[in-house]
Amino acid sequence: MSATPSHTVHLGDNLDVLPDLDGPFDLVYLDPPYNTGGKVVTAYADRFDDWTGFMAPRLAHLPRLLADVGIVVASIDDREVHHLRVLLDDLLGAHNHVGTVVWDGSTINSSHLLSVSHDYLVIYAKDLAALKASGARWRQDRPDAQAMLDAAETAWNAARHDAQSAQEKFRAWLRPRRATLPRGLTEYDRIDPKGRLYRVSDPGAPSVQAGRSFRPLVHPATGQECPVPKRGWRMSDVSMDRMLAAELVEFGPDHTTQPKLKRMLADNSTVVPRSVFRQEREGARHLAKVPGAGEFPFPKDVEVLARWFATVAGPDARILDPFLGSGTCLEVAMALNDADGGGRSVTGIAMDEGSVVEGVLLPRIAHCEQTYREPVALSRETSRTPTMAA
Ligand SMILES: C[S@@+](CC[C@H](N)C(=O)[O-])C[C@H]1O[C@@H](n2cnc3c(N)ncnc32)[C@H](O)[C@@H]1O
């Protein structure tokens, strides 16, 4: 059994703490003050005459602290995103910018001219070429796929495991939703004799190439050979045999129809993450449920960060959050560990502005420790000599 993951929170200015930290970190999450002008903020200062000057010496530690295939994810909005990009381009190299994700998360409708409803997740790799060479493939659950799988299962059970009737019931469920679900998903509208939701795809090779297989398949009912695609099969005979054994080849009513491949939704329910997503902000509502925690302006969302942390870093990621604030990052790591058995550890840095440590962070840590049974060590001033283990 793996050891219980543990976390450390350094209390102090990250400018003082960062030089004493040792990496490597697999993921650095940055959520600095956005420089909103400070009007709505009571818990921390959010007005900087020179935001870039404030950030530069802190970000300067990133290259040293990041693992070779480490990732930086930074939350920021329109005010400073361009300055942050320039800083990170200089430090990590513009060629290591993986992308900038737009999170459309609010419905505030009080503005006179434009409701700015989004902010950003700016993502860099320490070394994008090395990350790609490592075979990393980022995937997220496909929105709505689970709802479709659940509906297919309900139809299968209601039809008492009769594939034809289950398919009819499933299509009746799908019909009013076709216009709103992505077409890539609605193509999954067949249920096979094992109750699996699938679509069919063309088994023909996309191009002429030496070595393609032209081996005919024998129809299971008529015993005669079915037509072979004119450029051959898209897969080798070995792969085709594997698909036949797994009942992933669909034959027509007789041998005159070319067989098709069956693609199961359950095996294709993840997608490459998209650079724009919409999700209502829930951070403040979530924090309000933490016993003893006071208010904090704009805590980030556990669910959103969990999705992105799980996307860009492995289950044992060492995570650094130099602007820990109310402690969302800690909760995210613990919730993910709880869900997937991972061993993520967080090193956070929190400055006690506006009593955020006593008023919000410590109650949240106590709540998370109790909920997830993962300890958090607190270290005041210097990172090397923990003074109190919670
Ligand atoms: C945008 S908030 C981070 C919110 C956090 N991600 C959350 O979900 O609660 C920025 C935080 O950085 C803190 N901060 C500002 N300057 C800092 C510094 N020099 N060192 C450490 N924290 C700092 C602020 O006090 C504030 O709590």
Short mmCIF file of C-alpha atoms and ligand atoms in Angstrom, two decimals:
data_model
loop_
_atom_site.label_atom_id
_atom_site.label_comp_id
_atom_site.label_asym_id
_atom_site.label_seq_id
_atom_site.Cartn_x
_atom_site.Cartn_y
_atom_site.Cartn_z
CA MET A 1 0.00 0.00 0.00
CA SER A 2 1.39 3.44 -0.86
CA ALA A 3 2.09 5.98 1.90
CA THR A 4 -0.57 8.56 2.74
CA PRO A 5 0.09 11.66 0.64
CA SER A 6 1.19 14.65 2.69
CA HIS A 7 1.14 18.35 1.99
CA THR A 8 3.03 21.39 3.21
CA VAL A 9 1.87 24.95 3.54
CA HIS A 10 4.45 27.69 3.99
CA LEU A 11 3.11 30.80 5.61
CA GLY A 12 4.77 33.90 4.29
CA ASP A 13 5.52 35.96 1.20
CA ASN A 14 6.28 33.64 -1.68
CA LEU A 15 9.18 35.91 -2.60
CA ASP A 16 10.87 34.77 0.62
CA VAL A 17 9.79 31.13 0.47
CA LEU A 18 10.38 30.25 -3.18
CA PRO A 19 14.20 30.56 -3.05
CA ASP A 20 14.28 27.95 -0.27
CA LEU A 21 12.14 25.39 -2.08
CA ASP A 22 13.57 22.43 -3.89
CA GLY A 23 11.81 20.92 -6.86
CA PRO A 24 11.13 19.23 -8.99
CA PHE A 25 7.41 19.95 -9.28
CA ASP A 26 5.30 18.25 -11.93
CA LEU A 27 2.66 20.96 -11.84
CA VAL A 28 2.86 24.58 -10.76
CA TYR A 29 -0.51 26.22 -10.37
CA LEU A 30 -0.41 30.02 -10.39
CA ASP A 31 -3.38 32.06 -9.27
CA PRO A 32 -1.87 35.47 -8.55
CA PRO A 33 -3.85 38.60 -7.71
CA TYR A 34 -5.53 39.66 -10.97
CA ASN A 35 -4.89 43.39 -10.40
CA THR A 36 -8.60 44.14 -10.45
CA GLY A 37 -8.04 47.47 -8.73
CA GLY A 38 -8.99 46.10 -5.35
CA LYS A 39 -12.53 47.44 -5.17
CA VAL A 40 -14.28 44.17 -4.51
CA VAL A 41 -11.47 42.69 -2.53
CA THR A 42 -11.39 42.76 1.21
CA ALA A 43 -9.14 39.83 1.97
CA TYR A 44 -6.08 40.75 -0.09
CA ALA A 45 -4.56 43.66 -1.93
CA ASP A 46 -5.33 43.54 -5.61
CA ARG A 47 -3.97 46.79 -6.94
CA PHE A 48 -0.49 46.91 -8.39
CA ASP A 49 1.09 49.87 -10.13
CA ASP A 50 3.63 47.48 -11.51
CA TRP A 51 2.07 44.02 -11.68
CA THR A 52 4.80 42.72 -13.96
CA GLY A 53 7.43 43.98 -11.51
CA PHE A 54 5.62 42.14 -8.70
CA MET A 55 5.39 38.87 -10.64
CA ALA A 56 8.77 38.75 -12.39
CA PRO A 57 11.02 37.90 -9.41
CA ARG A 58 8.54 35.27 -8.23
CA LEU A 59 8.14 33.59 -11.60
CA ALA A 60 11.91 33.62 -12.03
CA HIS A 61 12.02 30.49 -9.83
CA LEU A 62 9.86 28.44 -12.17
CA PRO A 63 12.53 27.04 -14.50
CA ARG A 64 14.56 25.79 -11.53
CA LEU A 65 11.55 24.28 -9.76
CA LEU A 66 9.83 22.54 -12.68
CA ALA A 67 10.36 18.88 -13.51
CA ASP A 68 11.68 18.13 -17.00
CA VAL A 69 8.16 17.42 -18.23
CA GLY A 70 6.54 19.76 -15.70
CA ILE A 71 3.56 21.96 -16.49
CA VAL A 72 2.51 25.45 -15.44
CA VAL A 73 -1.18 26.30 -15.29
CA ALA A 74 -1.93 29.94 -14.53
CA SER A 75 -5.32 31.51 -13.82
CA ILE A 76 -5.60 35.09 -15.02
CA ASP A 77 -8.07 37.44 -16.66
CA ASP A 78 -8.02 40.04 -19.43
CA ARG A 79 -6.24 42.70 -17.41
CA GLU A 80 -2.93 40.94 -17.10
CA VAL A 81 -3.03 37.95 -19.43
CA HIS A 82 -0.81 39.65 -22.01
CA HIS A 83 1.77 40.62 -19.36
CA LEU A 84 1.74 37.11 -17.95
CA ARG A 85 2.25 35.64 -21.42
CA VAL A 86 5.25 37.89 -22.04
CA LEU A 87 6.77 36.97 -18.68
CA LEU A 88 6.27 33.25 -19.22
CA ASP A 89 7.42 33.40 -22.85
CA ASP A 90 10.65 35.01 -21.65
CA LEU A 91 11.18 32.55 -18.82
CA LEU A 92 10.06 29.28 -20.36
CA GLY A 93 10.18 30.02 -24.10
CA ALA A 94 7.23 30.91 -26.34
CA HIS A 95 7.61 27.49 -28.00
CA ASN A 96 6.63 25.90 -24.69
CA HIS A 97 3.24 27.63 -24.55
CA VAL A 98 0.82 24.71 -24.81
CA GLY A 99 -2.23 26.94 -25.11
CA THR A 100 -4.55 29.35 -23.38
CA VAL A 101 -7.88 27.99 -22.24
CA VAL A 102 -10.93 30.25 -21.94
CA TRP A 103 -13.19 29.51 -19.00
CA ASP A 104 -16.58 31.11 -19.52
CA GLY A 105 -17.92 30.97 -16.02
CA SER A 106 -20.23 33.77 -15.03
CA THR A 107 -23.51 35.35 -15.97
CA ILE A 108 -23.06 38.77 -14.37
CA ASN A 109 -25.35 41.04 -16.32
CA SER A 110 -24.79 44.41 -14.71
CA SER A 111 -22.17 45.88 -17.00
CA HIS A 112 -23.11 48.84 -19.22
CA LEU A 113 -21.24 47.64 -22.27
CA LEU A 114 -19.88 44.13 -22.13
CA SER A 115 -20.25 41.31 -19.65
CA VAL A 116 -16.79 39.84 -19.39
CA SER A 117 -17.75 36.36 -18.34
CA HIS A 118 -14.48 34.54 -18.87
CA ASP A 119 -10.98 34.26 -17.60
CA TYR A 120 -8.08 32.11 -18.68
CA LEU A 121 -5.94 29.12 -17.86
CA VAL A 122 -2.58 29.83 -19.46
CA ILE A 123 -0.67 26.57 -19.89
CA TYR A 124 3.06 26.13 -20.45
CA ALA A 125 5.29 23.08 -20.46
CA LYS A 126 8.82 23.26 -19.13
CA ASP A 127 9.80 21.47 -22.36
CA LEU A 128 6.96 20.82 -24.79
CA ALA A 129 9.09 18.67 -27.09
CA ALA A 130 10.13 16.45 -24.15
CA LEU A 131 6.52 16.25 -22.98
CA LYS A 132 5.37 15.08 -26.40
CA ALA A 133 8.29 12.64 -26.64
CA SER A 134 7.24 11.19 -23.27
CA GLY A 135 4.04 9.98 -24.95
CA ALA A 136 1.79 12.23 -22.87
CA ARG A 137 -1.77 12.39 -24.22
CA TRP A 138 -4.16 14.76 -22.52
CA ARG A 139 -7.74 13.55 -22.35
CA GLN A 140 -10.90 14.63 -20.53
CA ASP A 141 -14.20 12.91 -20.08
CA ARG A 142 -16.40 13.65 -23.04
CA PRO A 143 -19.21 15.94 -21.96
CA ASP A 144 -22.56 14.12 -22.15
CA ALA A 145 -21.04 10.73 -22.94
CA GLN A 146 -21.83 9.41 -19.48
CA ALA A 147 -25.46 10.54 -19.78
CA MET A 148 -25.73 8.58 -23.04
CA LEU A 149 -24.14 5.49 -21.53
CA ASP A 150 -26.54 5.71 -18.59
CA ALA A 151 -29.54 6.08 -20.93
CA ALA A 152 -28.40 3.06 -22.95
CA GLU A 153 -28.09 1.00 -19.80
CA THR A 154 -31.57 2.05 -18.68
CA ALA A 155 -32.96 1.10 -22.11
CA TRP A 156 -31.13 -2.24 -22.02
CA ASN A 157 -32.59 -3.11 -18.63
CA ALA A 158 -36.09 -1.87 -19.52
CA ALA A 159 -35.98 -4.00 -22.69
CA ARG A 160 -34.97 -7.04 -20.63
CA HIS A 161 -31.76 -7.37 -22.62
CA ASP A 162 -33.41 -7.45 -26.03
CA ALA A 163 -31.03 -5.48 -28.29
CA GLN A 164 -33.61 -4.41 -30.88
CA SER A 165 -36.09 -3.14 -28.33
CA ALA A 166 -33.33 -1.50 -26.24
CA GLN A 167 -32.12 0.32 -29.35
CA GLU A 168 -35.62 1.63 -30.05
CA LYS A 169 -35.98 2.85 -26.48
CA PHE A 170 -32.56 4.45 -26.56
CA ARG A 171 -33.29 6.22 -29.86
CA ALA A 172 -36.55 7.52 -28.41
CA TRP A 173 -34.51 9.03 -25.56
CA LEU A 174 -31.95 10.43 -27.99
CA ARG A 175 -34.37 11.93 -30.53
CA PRO A 176 -35.20 15.18 -28.69
CA ARG A 177 -31.56 15.59 -27.68
CA ARG A 178 -29.97 15.12 -31.10
CA ALA A 179 -29.96 18.83 -31.90
CA THR A 180 -28.11 19.77 -28.73
CA LEU A 181 -25.63 16.91 -28.38
CA PRO A 182 -22.40 16.95 -30.45
CA ARG A 183 -22.76 15.01 -33.71
CA GLY A 184 -19.71 12.93 -32.82
CA LEU A 185 -21.72 11.57 -29.91
CA THR A 186 -25.15 11.14 -31.50
CA GLU A 187 -23.66 8.74 -34.02
CA TYR A 188 -23.52 6.29 -31.12
CA ASP A 189 -27.13 5.16 -31.42
CA ARG A 190 -26.95 1.38 -31.77
CA ILE A 191 -27.12 -1.24 -29.06
CA ASP A 192 -25.53 -4.61 -29.68
CA PRO A 193 -26.58 -8.04 -28.36
CA LYS A 194 -24.34 -7.49 -25.34
CA GLY A 195 -26.08 -4.21 -24.45
CA ARG A 196 -23.15 -2.04 -25.61
CA LEU A 197 -23.80 1.39 -27.14
CA TYR A 198 -21.87 1.80 -30.37
CA ARG A 199 -21.57 3.38 -33.81
CA VAL A 200 -20.28 1.78 -36.99
CA SER A 201 -17.26 2.96 -38.93
CA ASP A 202 -15.78 2.26 -42.32
CA PRO A 203 -13.21 -0.54 -42.18
CA GLY A 204 -11.62 0.44 -45.52
CA ALA A 205 -8.03 1.72 -45.69
CA PRO A 206 -7.93 5.51 -46.33
CA SER A 207 -5.10 5.26 -48.88
CA VAL A 208 -3.41 2.79 -51.18
CA GLN A 209 -0.39 1.35 -49.42
CA ALA A 210 1.74 -1.76 -49.92
CA GLY A 211 1.09 -4.45 -47.35
CA ARG A 212 -2.61 -3.74 -46.82
CA SER A 213 -4.65 -6.83 -46.10
CA PHE A 214 -7.28 -7.88 -48.65
CA ARG A 215 -8.27 -11.02 -46.78
CA PRO A 216 -12.02 -11.65 -47.23
CA LEU A 217 -14.18 -12.17 -44.13
CA VAL A 218 -16.61 -15.05 -44.10
CA HIS A 219 -20.22 -14.21 -43.26
CA PRO A 220 -21.18 -16.05 -40.03
CA ALA A 221 -24.68 -17.05 -41.28
CA THR A 222 -24.19 -17.78 -44.98
CA GLY A 223 -20.60 -19.05 -44.79
CA GLN A 224 -19.71 -17.07 -47.91
CA GLU A 225 -17.09 -14.37 -48.40
CA CYS A 226 -18.10 -10.73 -47.95
CA PRO A 227 -16.81 -7.88 -50.17
CA VAL A 228 -13.37 -6.47 -49.28
CA PRO A 229 -12.86 -2.63 -49.33
CA LYS A 230 -11.23 -1.58 -52.59
CA ARG A 231 -8.03 -0.27 -50.92
CA GLY A 232 -7.94 -3.16 -48.44
CA TRP A 233 -8.64 -3.16 -44.69
CA ARG A 234 -7.42 -0.31 -42.53
CA MET A 235 -5.96 -2.78 -40.02
CA SER A 236 -3.66 -5.79 -40.07
CA ASP A 237 -5.02 -9.34 -40.04
CA VAL A 238 -3.91 -9.68 -36.41
CA SER A 239 -5.92 -6.61 -35.36
CA MET A 240 -8.90 -7.78 -37.43
CA ASP A 241 -8.80 -11.19 -35.72
CA ARG A 242 -8.76 -9.45 -32.36
CA MET A 243 -11.80 -7.38 -33.34
CA LEU A 244 -13.63 -10.44 -34.61
CA ALA A 245 -12.97 -12.28 -31.34
CA ALA A 246 -14.25 -9.27 -29.34
CA GLU A 247 -17.39 -9.10 -31.55
CA LEU A 248 -16.40 -5.66 -32.78
CA VAL A 249 -17.15 -6.43 -36.44
CA GLU A 250 -20.73 -6.00 -37.64
CA PHE A 251 -21.86 -8.18 -40.53
CA GLY A 252 -24.83 -7.32 -42.74
CA PRO A 253 -27.88 -9.59 -43.15
CA ASP A 254 -25.90 -11.69 -45.62
CA HIS A 255 -22.50 -11.84 -47.38
CA THR A 256 -23.38 -9.22 -50.02
CA THR A 257 -22.83 -6.36 -47.56
CA GLN A 258 -19.36 -5.23 -46.57
CA PRO A 259 -18.79 -5.67 -42.80
CA LYS A 260 -18.36 -2.58 -40.64
CA LEU A 261 -16.35 -1.91 -37.49
CA LYS A 262 -18.12 -1.32 -34.21
CA ARG A 263 -16.87 1.60 -32.08
CA MET A 264 -18.00 1.41 -28.47
CA LEU A 265 -18.84 4.67 -26.76
CA ALA A 266 -17.50 3.26 -23.50
CA ASP A 267 -14.05 3.01 -25.14
CA ASN A 268 -14.29 6.46 -26.70
CA SER A 269 -15.76 8.52 -23.89
CA THR A 270 -12.77 10.83 -23.53
CA VAL A 271 -11.66 13.65 -25.82
CA VAL A 272 -8.69 15.92 -26.23
CA PRO A 273 -9.51 18.93 -24.04
CA ARG A 274 -10.85 21.94 -25.88
CA SER A 275 -9.53 25.44 -25.39
CA VAL A 276 -12.92 26.90 -24.49
CA PHE A 277 -15.32 25.61 -21.89
CA ARG A 278 -18.37 26.91 -20.08
CA GLN A 279 -18.97 26.10 -16.45
CA GLU A 280 -20.73 28.26 -13.89
CA ARG A 281 -18.40 29.41 -11.10
CA GLU A 282 -19.05 27.54 -7.89
CA GLY A 283 -15.96 28.38 -5.82
CA ALA A 284 -17.60 30.81 -3.39
CA ARG A 285 -20.69 28.63 -2.87
CA HIS A 286 -18.44 25.66 -2.23
CA LEU A 287 -16.25 27.52 0.28
CA ALA A 288 -19.34 28.75 2.13
CA LYS A 289 -20.05 25.12 3.08
CA VAL A 290 -16.66 24.66 4.77
CA PRO A 291 -17.29 24.82 8.54
CA GLY A 292 -15.69 27.87 10.13
CA ALA A 293 -14.33 29.35 6.89
CA GLY A 294 -14.99 33.04 6.35
CA GLU A 295 -15.46 34.71 2.99
CA PHE A 296 -12.72 34.88 0.42
CA PRO A 297 -12.94 36.77 -2.86
CA PHE A 298 -13.16 34.48 -5.86
CA PRO A 299 -11.82 31.14 -4.62
CA LYS A 300 -11.27 28.87 -7.58
CA ASP A 301 -13.54 25.92 -8.32
CA VAL A 302 -12.55 22.52 -7.00
CA GLU A 303 -14.26 20.71 -9.86
CA VAL A 304 -12.67 22.79 -12.62
CA LEU A 305 -9.16 22.63 -11.19
CA ALA A 306 -9.54 18.92 -10.50
CA ARG A 307 -10.41 18.30 -14.15
CA TRP A 308 -7.40 20.25 -15.41
CA PHE A 309 -4.95 18.94 -12.83
CA ALA A 310 -5.98 15.38 -13.68
CA THR A 311 -5.60 16.20 -17.37
CA VAL A 312 -2.12 17.68 -17.34
CA ALA A 313 -0.41 15.83 -14.48
CA GLY A 314 -0.25 12.25 -13.26
CA PRO A 315 -1.83 10.77 -10.13
CA ASP A 316 1.38 11.16 -8.11
CA ALA A 317 2.09 14.73 -9.20
CA ARG A 318 4.09 17.01 -6.94
CA ILE A 319 2.16 20.27 -7.11
CA LEU A 320 3.31 23.77 -6.16
CA ASP A 321 0.85 26.62 -5.53
CA PRO A 322 2.68 29.84 -4.60
CA PHE A 323 -0.60 31.82 -4.26
CA LEU A 324 -2.56 29.32 -2.18
CA GLY A 325 -5.16 31.82 -0.89
CA SER A 326 -8.10 29.93 0.58
CA GLY A 327 -6.47 26.56 -0.12
CA THR A 328 -8.46 25.32 -3.12
CA CYS A 329 -5.42 23.57 -4.56
CA LEU A 330 -5.04 21.45 -1.42
CA GLU A 331 -8.64 20.35 -1.58
CA VAL A 332 -8.34 19.56 -5.28
CA ALA A 333 -5.33 17.29 -4.74
CA MET A 334 -6.98 15.49 -1.83
CA ALA A 335 -10.28 15.03 -3.68
CA LEU A 336 -8.46 13.63 -6.71
CA ASN A 337 -6.38 11.29 -4.55
CA ASP A 338 -9.56 10.12 -2.91
CA ALA A 339 -11.21 9.49 -6.27
CA ASP A 340 -8.38 7.71 -8.05
CA GLY A 341 -6.10 6.44 -5.30
CA GLY A 342 -3.34 8.82 -6.40
CA GLY A 343 -0.57 10.24 -4.26
CA ARG A 344 -0.55 13.90 -5.26
CA SER A 345 1.22 16.19 -2.82
CA VAL A 346 0.87 19.95 -2.59
CA THR A 347 3.36 22.54 -1.49
CA GLY A 348 1.48 25.78 -0.99
CA ILE A 349 2.52 29.27 0.00
CA ALA A 350 0.01 31.51 1.73
CA MET A 351 0.50 35.08 2.84
CA ASP A 352 -1.63 36.14 5.75
CA GLU A 353 -3.33 39.09 4.12
CA GLY A 354 -6.64 40.15 5.63
CA SER A 355 -6.47 37.27 8.15
CA VAL A 356 -7.03 34.77 5.37
CA VAL A 357 -4.88 32.19 7.11
CA GLU A 358 -6.76 32.11 10.40
CA GLY A 359 -10.12 33.01 8.91
CA VAL A 360 -10.26 30.78 5.85
CA LEU A 361 -7.23 28.63 5.14
CA LEU A 362 -6.84 26.91 8.52
CA PRO A 363 -10.54 25.98 8.85
CA ARG A 364 -10.45 24.66 5.29
CA ILE A 365 -7.32 22.63 5.97
CA ALA A 366 -8.88 21.17 9.12
CA HIS A 367 -12.01 20.28 7.15
CA CYS A 368 -10.03 18.66 4.33
CA GLU A 369 -7.78 16.72 6.71
CA GLN A 370 -10.84 15.34 8.40
CA THR A 371 -12.63 14.55 5.16
CA TYR A 372 -9.74 13.02 3.25
CA ARG A 373 -7.41 11.89 6.05
CA GLU A 374 -4.36 13.48 4.46
CA PRO A 375 -2.12 15.56 6.78
CA VAL A 376 -0.97 19.10 6.07
CA ALA A 377 2.23 20.38 7.72
CA LEU A 378 2.41 24.10 8.35
CA SER A 379 5.67 25.92 8.17
CA ARG A 380 6.08 29.55 9.22
CA GLU A 381 8.63 31.86 7.66
CA THR A 382 11.17 29.35 6.40
CA SER A 383 10.43 26.30 4.35
CA ARG A 384 13.06 24.04 5.90
CA THR A 385 11.97 24.03 9.55
CA PRO A 386 8.36 23.01 10.02
CA THR A 387 7.10 24.45 13.29
CA MET A 388 3.75 22.79 13.52
CA ALA A 389 2.21 19.73 11.98
CA ALA A 390 -1.53 19.85 11.82
C1 LIG B 1 -6.31 35.03 -6.67
S1 LIG B 1 -6.00 34.65 -5.03
C2 LIG B 1 -5.72 32.91 -5.07
C3 LIG B 1 -6.97 32.17 -4.80
C4 LIG B 1 -6.75 30.69 -4.65
N1 LIG B 1 -6.38 30.03 -5.85
C5 LIG B 1 -8.04 30.07 -4.13
O1 LIG B 1 -8.71 29.37 -4.85
O2 LIG B 1 -8.37 30.36 -2.98
C6 LIG B 1 -4.39 35.27 -4.79
C7 LIG B 1 -3.86 35.00 -3.41
O3 LIG B 1 -2.45 35.28 -3.42
C8 LIG B 1 -2.11 35.88 -2.20
N2 LIG B 1 -0.85 36.59 -2.36
C9 LIG B 1 -0.64 37.82 -2.86
N3 LIG B 1 0.66 38.11 -2.82
C10 LIG B 1 1.29 37.04 -2.29
C11 LIG B 1 2.63 36.76 -1.99
N4 LIG B 1 3.57 37.65 -2.24
N5 LIG B 1 2.91 35.55 -1.44
C12 LIG B 1 1.95 34.65 -1.20
N6 LIG B 1 0.65 34.86 -1.47
C13 LIG B 1 0.33 36.06 -2.00
C14 LIG B 1 -3.28 36.77 -1.88
O4 LIG B 1 -3.30 37.07 -0.50
C15 LIG B 1 -4.44 35.88 -2.31
O5 LIG B 1 -4.83 35.09 -1.22
#
